[in-house]
mmCIF file of C-alpha atoms in Angstrom:
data_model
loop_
_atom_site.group_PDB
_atom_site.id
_atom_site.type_symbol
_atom_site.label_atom_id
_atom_site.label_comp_id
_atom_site.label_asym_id
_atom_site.label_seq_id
_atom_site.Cartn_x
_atom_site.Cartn_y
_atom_site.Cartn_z
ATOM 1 C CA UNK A 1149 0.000 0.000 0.000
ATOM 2 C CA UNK A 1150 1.269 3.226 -0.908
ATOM 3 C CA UNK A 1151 2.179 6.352 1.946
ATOM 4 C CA UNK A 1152 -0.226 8.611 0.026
ATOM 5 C CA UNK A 1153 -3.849 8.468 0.553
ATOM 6 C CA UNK A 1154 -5.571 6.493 -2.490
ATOM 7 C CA UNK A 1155 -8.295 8.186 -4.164
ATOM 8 C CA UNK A 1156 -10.249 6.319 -6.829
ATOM 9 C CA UNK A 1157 -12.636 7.842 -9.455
ATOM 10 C CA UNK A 1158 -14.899 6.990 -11.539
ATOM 11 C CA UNK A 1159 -15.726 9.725 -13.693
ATOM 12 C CA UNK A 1160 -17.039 10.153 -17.545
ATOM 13 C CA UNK A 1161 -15.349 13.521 -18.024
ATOM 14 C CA UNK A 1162 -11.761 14.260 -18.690
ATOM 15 C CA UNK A 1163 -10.025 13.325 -15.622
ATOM 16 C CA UNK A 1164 -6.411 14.063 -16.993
ATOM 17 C CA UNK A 1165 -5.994 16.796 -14.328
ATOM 18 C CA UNK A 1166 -6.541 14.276 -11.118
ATOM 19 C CA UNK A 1167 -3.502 12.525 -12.608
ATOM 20 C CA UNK A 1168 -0.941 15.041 -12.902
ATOM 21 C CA UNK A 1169 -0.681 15.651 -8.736
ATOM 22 C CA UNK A 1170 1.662 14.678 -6.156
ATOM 23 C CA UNK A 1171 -0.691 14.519 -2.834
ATOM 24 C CA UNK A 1172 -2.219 11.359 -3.204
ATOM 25 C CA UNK A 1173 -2.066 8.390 -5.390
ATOM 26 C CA UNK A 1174 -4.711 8.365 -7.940
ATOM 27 C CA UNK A 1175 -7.239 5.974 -9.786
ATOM 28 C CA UNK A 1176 -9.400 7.043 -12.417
ATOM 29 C CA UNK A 1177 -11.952 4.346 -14.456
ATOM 30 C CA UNK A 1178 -14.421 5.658 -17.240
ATOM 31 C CA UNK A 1179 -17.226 2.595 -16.401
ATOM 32 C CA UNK A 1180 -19.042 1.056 -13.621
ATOM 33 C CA UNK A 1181 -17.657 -2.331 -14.783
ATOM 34 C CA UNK A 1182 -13.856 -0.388 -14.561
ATOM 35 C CA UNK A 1183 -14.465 0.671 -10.796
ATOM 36 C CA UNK A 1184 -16.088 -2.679 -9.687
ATOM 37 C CA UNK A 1185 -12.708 -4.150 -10.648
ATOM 38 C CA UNK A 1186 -10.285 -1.896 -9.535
ATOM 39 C CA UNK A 1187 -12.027 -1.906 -5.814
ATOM 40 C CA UNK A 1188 -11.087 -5.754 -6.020
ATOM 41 C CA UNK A 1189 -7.114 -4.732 -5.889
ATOM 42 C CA UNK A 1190 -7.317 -1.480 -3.784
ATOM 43 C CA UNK A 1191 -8.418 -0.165 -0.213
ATOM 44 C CA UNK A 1192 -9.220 3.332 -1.434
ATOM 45 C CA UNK A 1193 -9.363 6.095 1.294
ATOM 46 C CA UNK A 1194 -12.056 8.392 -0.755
ATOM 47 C CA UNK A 1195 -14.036 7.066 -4.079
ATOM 48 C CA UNK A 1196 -15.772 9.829 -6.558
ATOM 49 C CA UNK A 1197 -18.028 8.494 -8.750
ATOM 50 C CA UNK A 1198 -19.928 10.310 -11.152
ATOM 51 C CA UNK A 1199 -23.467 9.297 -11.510
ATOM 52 C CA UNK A 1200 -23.709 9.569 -15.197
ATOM 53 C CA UNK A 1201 -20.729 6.713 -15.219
ATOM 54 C CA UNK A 1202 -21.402 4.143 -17.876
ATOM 55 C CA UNK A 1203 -21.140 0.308 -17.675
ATOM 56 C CA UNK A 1204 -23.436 -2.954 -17.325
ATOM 57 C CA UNK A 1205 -23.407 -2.186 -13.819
ATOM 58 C CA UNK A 1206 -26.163 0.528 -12.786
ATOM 59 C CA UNK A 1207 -24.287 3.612 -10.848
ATOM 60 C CA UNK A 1208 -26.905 2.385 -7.510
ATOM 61 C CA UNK A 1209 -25.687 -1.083 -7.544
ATOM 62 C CA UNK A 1210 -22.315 0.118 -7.724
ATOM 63 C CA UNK A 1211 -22.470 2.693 -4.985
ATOM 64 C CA UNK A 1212 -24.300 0.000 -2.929
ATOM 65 C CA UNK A 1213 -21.059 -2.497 -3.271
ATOM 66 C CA UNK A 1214 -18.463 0.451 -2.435
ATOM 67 C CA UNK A 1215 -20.474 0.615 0.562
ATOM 68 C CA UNK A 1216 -20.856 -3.060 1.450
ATOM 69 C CA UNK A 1217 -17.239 -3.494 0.836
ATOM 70 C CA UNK A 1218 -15.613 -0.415 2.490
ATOM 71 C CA UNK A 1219 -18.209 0.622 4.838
ATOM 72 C CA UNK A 1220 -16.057 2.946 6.618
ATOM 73 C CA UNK A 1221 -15.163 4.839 3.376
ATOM 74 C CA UNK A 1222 -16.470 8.132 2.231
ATOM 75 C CA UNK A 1223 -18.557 8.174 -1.412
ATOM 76 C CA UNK A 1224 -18.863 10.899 -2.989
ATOM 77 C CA UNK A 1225 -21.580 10.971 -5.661
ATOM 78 C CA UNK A 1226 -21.033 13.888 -8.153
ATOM 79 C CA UNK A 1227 -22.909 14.704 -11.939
ATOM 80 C CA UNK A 1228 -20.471 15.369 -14.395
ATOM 81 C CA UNK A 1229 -20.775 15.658 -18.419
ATOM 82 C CA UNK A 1230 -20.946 11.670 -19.694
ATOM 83 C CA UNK A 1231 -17.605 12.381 -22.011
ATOM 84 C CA UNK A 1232 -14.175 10.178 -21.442
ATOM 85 C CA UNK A 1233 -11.289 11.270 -22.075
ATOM 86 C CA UNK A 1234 -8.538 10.297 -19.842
ATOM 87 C CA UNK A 1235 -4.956 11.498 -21.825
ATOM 88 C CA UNK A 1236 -1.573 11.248 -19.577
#
């Protein structure tokens, strides 16, 4: 596990900018299905998801396994415009 606090987002905008930082180790995924998986290798200490997020998996079922799964962590649920574009 890294020093730095581990944000992961899930986010249908452009999401370049949370990349570029040096305060915390970041995860971005452009899908439901993306999230789900990466919350399978990480213990995140914050998770944004945007609830325009595509994937199989509907953004309620999704925020209801963050929750089941890491209880203790904060969600925060934002609406962002449903484009993906995440450049390095």
């Amino acid at each position: 596990r890294s020093a730095l606090p581990q944000v992961l987002i899930g986010m249908s905008s452009d999401a370049s900018l949370y990349r570029n930082q040096h305060l915390f180790e970041v995860t971005v995924t452009c899908s439901t299905d993306e999230l789900s998986t990466a919350l399978a290798s990480m213990e995140p200490d914050i998770v944004f998801v945007d609830t325009n997020l595509p994937g199989k998996l509907p953004v309620n079922d999704l925020l209801a396994q963050i929750h089941a799964s890491l209880p203790d962590v904060p969600i925060i649920a934002t609406l962002a415009p449903a484009i993906c574009s995440l450049t390095p």
